Amino acid sequence: PPPEETVTMMVTYTEYQPHVGDQDALKLTVAGAVQETGQVLAKELRVRLHTPELTLTLLGPAVVGQEVAIQVVFQNPLPEPLSGASLRMEGAGIACPKPVSL
């Protein structure tokens, strides 16, 4: 019978990071047992991790046949530095996309 009870558990990045890999989701499972009846309850939840966005801004007029500077902004949400990251611009009329190492 009531009252309903809420339990909060924190999962830190250092706990789940080794298990994420290249995936962008976590599968959480919670299970409980009722002592009086021996009944087992379980529930699963898939949590999609948000991918940080890139923001692109033209820094001048875009004119056919002329170069244009573009500012790219990315904020690393992780508590550790990124390594081996690169950006590559692709699009119509860009003959050879050149990666920029970060």
CSV table of N, CA, C and O in Angstrom, one decimal:
chain,number,residue,atom,x,y,z
A,1,PRO,N,0.8,-1.2,0.0
A,1,PRO,CA,0.0,0.0,0.0
A,1,PRO,C,0.9,1.3,0.0
A,1,PRO,O,2.0,1.2,0.3
A,2,PRO,N,0.3,2.4,-0.3
A,2,PRO,CA,1.0,3.7,-0.3
A,2,PRO,C,1.7,3.8,1.1
A,2,PRO,O,1.3,3.2,2.0
A,3,PRO,N,2.7,4.7,1.2
A,3,PRO,CA,3.1,5.7,0.2
A,3,PRO,C,4.1,5.1,-0.8
A,3,PRO,O,4.8,4.1,-0.6
A,4,GLU,N,4.1,5.8,-1.9
A,4,GLU,CA,5.1,5.5,-3.0
A,4,GLU,C,6.5,6.0,-2.5
A,4,GLU,O,6.6,7.0,-1.9
A,5,GLU,N,7.5,5.3,-2.9
A,5,GLU,CA,8.8,5.7,-2.5
A,5,GLU,C,9.7,5.9,-3.8
A,5,GLU,O,9.6,5.1,-4.7
A,6,THR,N,10.5,6.9,-3.8
A,6,THR,CA,11.4,7.2,-4.9
A,6,THR,C,12.8,7.0,-4.4
A,6,THR,O,13.2,7.5,-3.4
A,7,VAL,N,13.6,6.3,-5.2
A,7,VAL,CA,15.0,6.1,-5.0
A,7,VAL,C,15.8,6.7,-6.1
A,7,VAL,O,15.5,6.5,-7.3
A,8,THR,N,16.8,7.5,-5.8
A,8,THR,CA,17.6,8.2,-6.8
A,8,THR,C,19.0,7.6,-6.7
A,8,THR,O,19.6,7.5,-5.6
A,9,MET,N,19.6,7.2,-7.9
A,9,MET,CA,21.0,6.7,-8.0
A,9,MET,C,21.7,7.6,-9.0
A,9,MET,O,21.2,7.8,-10.1
A,10,MET,N,22.9,7.9,-8.7
A,10,MET,CA,23.7,8.7,-9.6
A,10,MET,C,24.7,7.7,-10.4
A,10,MET,O,25.3,6.8,-9.7
A,11,VAL,N,24.8,7.9,-11.7
A,11,VAL,CA,25.7,7.1,-12.5
A,11,VAL,C,26.7,8.1,-13.1
A,11,VAL,O,26.3,8.9,-13.9
A,12,THR,N,27.9,8.1,-12.7
A,12,THR,CA,28.9,9.0,-13.1
A,12,THR,C,29.5,8.6,-14.5
A,12,THR,O,29.4,7.5,-14.9
A,13,TYR,N,30.0,9.6,-15.2
A,13,TYR,CA,30.6,9.3,-16.5
A,13,TYR,C,31.7,8.3,-16.4
A,13,TYR,O,31.8,7.4,-17.2
A,14,THR,N,32.5,8.4,-15.4
A,14,THR,CA,33.6,7.4,-15.2
A,14,THR,C,33.1,6.0,-15.0
A,14,THR,O,33.8,5.0,-15.4
A,15,GLU,N,31.9,5.8,-14.5
A,15,GLU,CA,31.3,4.5,-14.4
A,15,GLU,C,30.8,3.9,-15.7
A,15,GLU,O,31.0,2.7,-16.0
A,16,TYR,N,30.1,4.7,-16.5
A,16,TYR,CA,29.5,4.2,-17.7
A,16,TYR,C,30.4,4.4,-19.0
A,16,TYR,O,30.2,3.7,-20.0
A,17,GLN,N,31.4,5.2,-18.9
A,17,GLN,CA,32.3,5.5,-20.1
A,17,GLN,C,32.9,4.2,-20.7
A,17,GLN,O,32.9,4.0,-21.9
A,18,PRO,N,33.5,3.3,-19.9
A,18,PRO,CA,34.1,2.1,-20.5
A,18,PRO,C,33.1,1.2,-21.2
A,18,PRO,O,33.5,0.4,-22.0
A,19,HIS,N,31.8,1.4,-21.0
A,19,HIS,CA,30.8,0.5,-21.6
A,19,HIS,C,30.1,1.1,-22.7
A,19,HIS,O,29.3,0.4,-23.4
A,20,VAL,N,30.3,2.3,-23.0
A,20,VAL,CA,29.6,3.0,-24.1
A,20,VAL,C,30.2,2.7,-25.5
A,20,VAL,O,29.5,2.4,-26.4
A,21,GLY,N,31.5,2.8,-25.6
A,21,GLY,CA,32.2,2.6,-26.9
A,21,GLY,C,31.7,3.6,-27.9
A,21,GLY,O,31.5,4.8,-27.7
A,22,ASP,N,31.4,3.1,-29.2
A,22,ASP,CA,31.0,4.0,-30.2
A,22,ASP,C,29.5,4.2,-30.2
A,22,ASP,O,28.9,4.9,-31.1
A,23,GLN,N,28.8,3.6,-29.3
A,23,GLN,CA,27.3,3.7,-29.3
A,23,GLN,C,26.9,5.0,-28.6
A,23,GLN,O,27.7,5.6,-27.9
A,24,ASP,N,25.7,5.4,-28.9
A,24,ASP,CA,25.2,6.7,-28.3
A,24,ASP,C,24.0,6.4,-27.4
A,24,ASP,O,23.1,7.2,-27.2
A,25,ALA,N,24.0,5.2,-26.7
A,25,ALA,CA,22.9,4.9,-25.9
A,25,ALA,C,23.4,4.0,-24.7
A,25,ALA,O,24.4,3.3,-24.8
A,26,LEU,N,22.6,4.1,-23.6
A,26,LEU,CA,22.8,3.2,-22.5
A,26,LEU,C,21.6,2.4,-22.3
A,26,LEU,O,20.5,2.9,-22.5
A,27,LYS,N,21.7,1.2,-21.9
A,27,LYS,CA,20.6,0.4,-21.5
A,27,LYS,C,20.6,0.1,-20.0
A,27,LYS,O,21.6,-0.5,-19.6
A,28,LEU,N,19.6,0.7,-19.3
A,28,LEU,CA,19.6,0.5,-17.9
A,28,LEU,C,18.6,-0.5,-17.5
A,28,LEU,O,17.5,-0.5,-18.1
A,29,THR,N,18.9,-1.3,-16.5
A,29,THR,CA,17.9,-2.3,-16.0
A,29,THR,C,17.9,-2.2,-14.5
A,29,THR,O,18.9,-2.1,-13.9
A,30,VAL,N,16.7,-2.2,-14.0
A,30,VAL,CA,16.5,-2.2,-12.6
A,30,VAL,C,15.6,-3.4,-12.2
A,30,VAL,O,14.7,-3.8,-13.0
A,31,ALA,N,16.0,-4.0,-11.1
A,31,ALA,CA,15.2,-5.2,-10.7
A,31,ALA,C,15.0,-5.1,-9.2
A,31,ALA,O,15.8,-4.6,-8.5
A,32,GLY,N,13.9,-5.7,-8.7
A,32,GLY,CA,13.6,-5.7,-7.3
A,32,GLY,C,12.8,-7.0,-7.0
A,32,GLY,O,12.3,-7.6,-7.8
A,33,ALA,N,12.8,-7.3,-5.7
A,33,ALA,CA,12.1,-8.5,-5.3
A,33,ALA,C,11.3,-8.1,-4.0
A,33,ALA,O,11.7,-7.3,-3.2
A,34,VAL,N,10.1,-8.7,-4.0
A,34,VAL,CA,9.2,-8.5,-2.9
A,34,VAL,C,9.4,-9.7,-1.9
A,34,VAL,O,9.2,-10.8,-2.2
A,35,GLN,N,9.9,-9.3,-0.7
A,35,GLN,CA,10.3,-10.4,0.3
A,35,GLN,C,9.1,-11.3,0.6
A,35,GLN,O,9.3,-12.5,0.7
A,36,GLU,N,8.0,-10.7,0.9
A,36,GLU,CA,6.8,-11.4,1.4
A,36,GLU,C,6.3,-12.5,0.3
A,36,GLU,O,5.9,-13.6,0.7
A,37,THR,N,6.4,-12.1,-1.0
A,37,THR,CA,5.8,-13.0,-2.0
A,37,THR,C,6.9,-13.7,-2.9
A,37,THR,O,6.6,-14.6,-3.6
A,38,GLY,N,8.1,-13.2,-2.8
A,38,GLY,CA,9.2,-13.7,-3.7
A,38,GLY,C,9.0,-13.2,-5.1
A,38,GLY,O,9.8,-13.6,-6.0
A,39,GLN,N,8.1,-12.3,-5.4
A,39,GLN,CA,7.8,-11.8,-6.7
A,39,GLN,C,9.0,-10.9,-7.1
A,39,GLN,O,9.5,-10.1,-6.3
A,40,VAL,N,9.5,-11.1,-8.4
A,40,VAL,CA,10.6,-10.3,-8.9
A,40,VAL,C,10.0,-9.4,-10.0
A,40,VAL,O,9.2,-9.7,-10.8
A,41,LEU,N,10.4,-8.1,-9.9
A,41,LEU,CA,10.0,-7.1,-10.8
A,41,LEU,C,11.2,-6.6,-11.5
A,41,LEU,O,12.3,-6.4,-10.9
A,42,ALA,N,11.1,-6.3,-12.8
A,42,ALA,CA,12.2,-5.7,-13.6
A,42,ALA,C,11.7,-4.7,-14.6
A,42,ALA,O,10.6,-4.9,-15.1
A,43,LYS,N,12.5,-3.8,-14.9
A,43,LYS,CA,12.2,-2.8,-16.0
A,43,LYS,C,13.5,-2.4,-16.7
A,43,LYS,O,14.5,-2.2,-16.0
A,44,GLU,N,13.4,-2.2,-18.0
A,44,GLU,CA,14.6,-1.7,-18.8
A,44,GLU,C,14.2,-0.4,-19.4
A,44,GLU,O,13.1,-0.1,-19.7
A,45,LEU,N,15.3,0.4,-19.5
A,45,LEU,CA,15.1,1.8,-20.1
A,45,LEU,C,16.3,2.0,-21.0
A,45,LEU,O,17.5,1.8,-20.6
A,46,ARG,N,16.1,2.4,-22.2
A,46,ARG,CA,17.2,2.8,-23.1
A,46,ARG,C,17.3,4.3,-23.1
A,46,ARG,O,16.3,5.0,-23.4
A,47,VAL,N,18.5,4.8,-22.8
A,47,VAL,CA,18.7,6.3,-22.7
A,47,VAL,C,19.6,6.6,-23.8
A,47,VAL,O,20.7,6.1,-23.9
A,48,ARG,N,19.2,7.5,-24.7
A,48,ARG,CA,20.0,8.0,-25.8
A,48,ARG,C,20.8,9.2,-25.3
A,48,ARG,O,20.3,10.1,-24.8
A,49,LEU,N,22.1,9.1,-25.5
A,49,LEU,CA,23.0,10.1,-25.1
A,49,LEU,C,23.0,11.2,-26.2
A,49,LEU,O,23.0,10.9,-27.4
A,50,HIS,N,23.0,12.5,-25.7
A,50,HIS,CA,22.9,13.6,-26.7
A,50,HIS,C,24.3,13.8,-27.3
A,50,HIS,O,25.3,13.9,-26.6
A,51,THR,N,24.4,13.9,-28.6
A,51,THR,CA,25.6,14.2,-29.3
A,51,THR,C,25.8,15.7,-29.4
A,51,THR,O,24.8,16.4,-29.7
A,52,PRO,N,26.9,16.2,-29.0
A,52,PRO,CA,27.2,17.7,-29.0
A,52,PRO,C,27.0,18.2,-30.5
A,52,PRO,O,27.3,17.4,-31.4
A,53,GLU,N,26.6,19.4,-30.6
A,53,GLU,CA,26.4,20.0,-32.0
A,53,GLU,C,27.6,20.8,-32.4
A,53,GLU,O,28.4,21.3,-31.6
A,54,LEU,N,27.7,20.8,-33.7
A,54,LEU,CA,28.7,21.8,-34.3
A,54,LEU,C,27.9,23.0,-34.8
A,54,LEU,O,26.8,22.9,-35.3
A,55,THR,N,28.5,24.2,-34.5
A,55,THR,CA,27.8,25.4,-35.0
A,55,THR,C,28.7,26.0,-36.1
A,55,THR,O,29.9,26.2,-35.9
A,56,LEU,N,28.1,26.2,-37.3
A,56,LEU,CA,28.8,26.8,-38.4
A,56,LEU,C,28.4,28.2,-38.7
A,56,LEU,O,27.2,28.5,-38.7
A,57,THR,N,29.3,29.1,-38.8
A,57,THR,CA,29.0,30.5,-39.1
A,57,THR,C,29.9,31.0,-40.2
A,57,THR,O,31.1,30.9,-40.2
A,58,LEU,N,29.3,31.6,-41.2
A,58,LEU,CA,30.0,32.3,-42.3
A,58,LEU,C,30.6,33.6,-41.7
A,58,LEU,O,29.9,34.4,-41.1
A,59,LEU,N,31.9,33.8,-42.0
A,59,LEU,CA,32.6,35.0,-41.5
A,59,LEU,C,32.7,36.1,-42.6
A,59,LEU,O,33.4,37.1,-42.4
A,60,GLY,N,32.0,35.9,-43.7
A,60,GLY,CA,32.1,36.9,-44.8
A,60,GLY,C,31.0,36.5,-45.8
A,60,GLY,O,30.3,35.5,-45.7
A,61,PRO,N,30.9,37.3,-46.9
A,61,PRO,CA,29.9,37.0,-47.9
A,61,PRO,C,30.4,35.7,-48.7
A,61,PRO,O,31.5,35.5,-49.0
A,62,ALA,N,29.4,34.9,-49.0
A,62,ALA,CA,29.6,33.7,-49.8
A,62,ALA,C,29.4,34.1,-51.3
A,62,ALA,O,28.3,34.3,-51.7
A,63,VAL,N,30.5,34.2,-52.0
A,63,VAL,CA,30.5,34.7,-53.4
A,63,VAL,C,31.0,33.5,-54.3
A,63,VAL,O,32.1,33.0,-54.0
A,64,VAL,N,30.3,33.2,-55.4
A,64,VAL,CA,30.8,32.2,-56.3
A,64,VAL,C,32.2,32.4,-56.8
A,64,VAL,O,32.5,33.6,-57.2
A,65,GLY,N,33.1,31.4,-56.7
A,65,GLY,CA,34.4,31.6,-57.2
A,65,GLY,C,35.4,32.2,-56.2
A,65,GLY,O,36.6,32.3,-56.5
A,66,GLN,N,34.9,32.5,-55.0
A,66,GLN,CA,35.8,33.1,-54.0
A,66,GLN,C,35.8,32.3,-52.7
A,66,GLN,O,34.8,31.6,-52.4
A,67,GLU,N,36.9,32.3,-52.0
A,67,GLU,CA,37.0,31.6,-50.8
A,67,GLU,C,36.1,32.3,-49.7
A,67,GLU,O,35.9,33.5,-49.8
A,68,VAL,N,35.6,31.6,-48.8
A,68,VAL,CA,34.9,32.2,-47.7
A,68,VAL,C,35.3,31.5,-46.4
A,68,VAL,O,35.6,30.3,-46.3
A,69,ALA,N,35.5,32.3,-45.4
A,69,ALA,CA,35.9,31.8,-44.1
A,69,ALA,C,34.7,31.3,-43.3
A,69,ALA,O,33.7,32.0,-43.3
A,70,ILE,N,34.8,30.2,-42.6
A,70,ILE,CA,33.8,29.6,-41.8
A,70,ILE,C,34.3,29.3,-40.4
A,70,ILE,O,35.4,28.7,-40.3
A,71,GLN,N,33.5,29.7,-39.4
A,71,GLN,CA,33.9,29.4,-38.1
A,71,GLN,C,33.1,28.2,-37.6
A,71,GLN,O,31.9,28.1,-37.8
A,72,VAL,N,33.8,27.2,-37.0
A,72,VAL,CA,33.2,26.0,-36.5
A,72,VAL,C,33.4,26.0,-35.0
A,72,VAL,O,34.5,26.2,-34.5
A,73,VAL,N,32.3,25.9,-34.3
A,73,VAL,CA,32.3,25.8,-32.8
A,73,VAL,C,31.8,24.5,-32.3
A,73,VAL,O,30.8,24.0,-32.7
A,74,PHE,N,32.6,23.9,-31.4
A,74,PHE,CA,32.3,22.6,-30.8
A,74,PHE,C,32.7,22.7,-29.4
A,74,PHE,O,33.8,23.1,-29.1
A,75,GLN,N,31.8,22.2,-28.5
A,75,GLN,CA,32.2,22.2,-27.1
A,75,GLN,C,32.2,20.8,-26.6
A,75,GLN,O,31.2,20.1,-26.7
A,76,ASN,N,33.4,20.3,-26.1
A,76,ASN,CA,33.5,19.0,-25.6
A,76,ASN,C,32.8,18.9,-24.2
A,76,ASN,O,33.2,19.6,-23.3
A,77,PRO,N,31.8,18.0,-24.1
A,77,PRO,CA,31.0,17.9,-22.9
A,77,PRO,C,31.7,17.0,-21.9
A,77,PRO,O,31.2,16.8,-20.8
A,78,LEU,N,32.7,16.3,-22.3
A,78,LEU,CA,33.3,15.3,-21.5
A,78,LEU,C,34.3,15.9,-20.5
A,78,LEU,O,34.9,16.9,-20.7
A,79,PRO,N,34.5,15.2,-19.3
A,79,PRO,CA,35.5,15.7,-18.3
A,79,PRO,C,36.9,15.3,-18.7
A,79,PRO,O,37.8,15.3,-17.8
A,80,GLU,N,37.2,14.9,-19.9
A,80,GLU,CA,38.5,14.6,-20.3
A,80,GLU,C,38.8,15.1,-21.7
A,80,GLU,O,37.8,15.3,-22.5
A,81,PRO,N,40.0,15.4,-22.0
A,81,PRO,CA,40.3,16.0,-23.3
A,81,PRO,C,40.1,15.0,-24.5
A,81,PRO,O,40.3,13.8,-24.2
A,82,LEU,N,39.7,15.4,-25.6
A,82,LEU,CA,39.6,14.6,-26.8
A,82,LEU,C,41.0,14.4,-27.4
A,82,LEU,O,41.8,15.3,-27.4
A,83,SER,N,41.2,13.3,-28.1
A,83,SER,CA,42.5,13.1,-28.8
A,83,SER,C,42.1,12.5,-30.2
A,83,SER,O,41.2,11.7,-30.3
A,84,GLY,N,42.9,12.8,-31.1
A,84,GLY,CA,42.7,12.3,-32.5
A,84,GLY,C,41.5,12.8,-33.2
A,84,GLY,O,41.0,12.2,-34.1
A,85,ALA,N,41.0,14.0,-32.8
A,85,ALA,CA,39.8,14.5,-33.4
A,85,ALA,C,40.1,15.3,-34.6
A,85,ALA,O,41.2,15.8,-34.7
A,86,SER,N,39.2,15.3,-35.6
A,86,SER,CA,39.5,16.1,-36.8
A,86,SER,C,38.1,16.5,-37.4
A,86,SER,O,37.1,15.9,-37.1
A,87,LEU,N,38.1,17.6,-38.1
A,87,LEU,CA,37.0,18.1,-38.8
A,87,LEU,C,37.2,18.0,-40.3
A,87,LEU,O,38.4,18.2,-40.8
A,88,ARG,N,36.2,17.8,-41.1
A,88,ARG,CA,36.3,17.7,-42.6
A,88,ARG,C,35.1,18.4,-43.2
A,88,ARG,O,34.0,18.0,-42.9
A,89,MET,N,35.3,19.3,-44.0
A,89,MET,CA,34.3,20.1,-44.7
A,89,MET,C,34.0,19.4,-46.0
A,89,MET,O,34.9,19.1,-46.8
A,90,GLU,N,32.7,19.1,-46.3
A,90,GLU,CA,32.3,18.5,-47.6
A,90,GLU,C,31.1,19.3,-48.1
A,90,GLU,O,30.4,19.9,-47.4
A,91,GLY,N,31.0,19.3,-49.4
A,91,GLY,CA,29.8,20.0,-50.0
A,91,GLY,C,30.0,20.1,-51.5
A,91,GLY,O,31.0,19.8,-52.1
A,92,ALA,N,28.9,20.5,-52.2
A,92,ALA,CA,28.9,20.7,-53.6
A,92,ALA,C,30.0,21.7,-54.0
A,92,ALA,O,30.1,22.8,-53.4
A,93,GLY,N,30.8,21.3,-54.9
A,93,GLY,CA,31.9,22.2,-55.4
A,93,GLY,C,33.2,22.1,-54.7
A,93,GLY,O,34.1,22.8,-55.0
A,94,ILE,N,33.2,21.4,-53.6
A,94,ILE,CA,34.5,21.3,-52.8
A,94,ILE,C,35.2,20.0,-53.4
A,94,ILE,O,34.7,18.9,-53.1
A,95,ALA,N,36.2,20.2,-54.1
A,95,ALA,CA,36.9,19.1,-54.9
A,95,ALA,C,37.6,18.2,-53.9
A,95,ALA,O,37.4,17.0,-54.1
A,96,CYS,N,38.4,18.7,-53.0
A,96,CYS,CA,39.1,17.8,-52.1
A,96,CYS,C,38.9,18.2,-50.7
A,96,CYS,O,39.6,19.1,-50.2
A,97,PRO,N,38.0,17.5,-50.0
A,97,PRO,CA,37.8,17.9,-48.6
A,97,PRO,C,39.1,17.7,-47.8
A,97,PRO,O,39.7,16.6,-47.9
A,98,LYS,N,39.5,18.6,-47.1
A,98,LYS,CA,40.8,18.5,-46.3
A,98,LYS,C,40.4,18.5,-44.8
A,98,LYS,O,39.8,19.4,-44.3
A,99,PRO,N,40.9,17.4,-44.2
A,99,PRO,CA,40.6,17.3,-42.7
A,99,PRO,C,41.5,18.3,-42.0
A,99,PRO,O,42.6,18.6,-42.4
A,100,VAL,N,41.0,18.8,-40.9
A,100,VAL,CA,41.7,19.7,-40.0
A,100,VAL,C,41.9,19.0,-38.7
A,100,VAL,O,40.9,18.6,-38.1
A,101,SER,N,43.1,18.7,-38.3
A,101,SER,CA,43.3,18.0,-37.0
A,101,SER,C,43.2,18.9,-35.9
A,101,SER,O,43.5,20.1,-36.0
A,102,LEU,N,42.6,18.4,-34.8
A,102,LEU,CA,42.4,19.3,-33.6
A,102,LEU,C,43.2,18.7,-32.4
A,102,LEU,O,43.3,17.5,-32.3
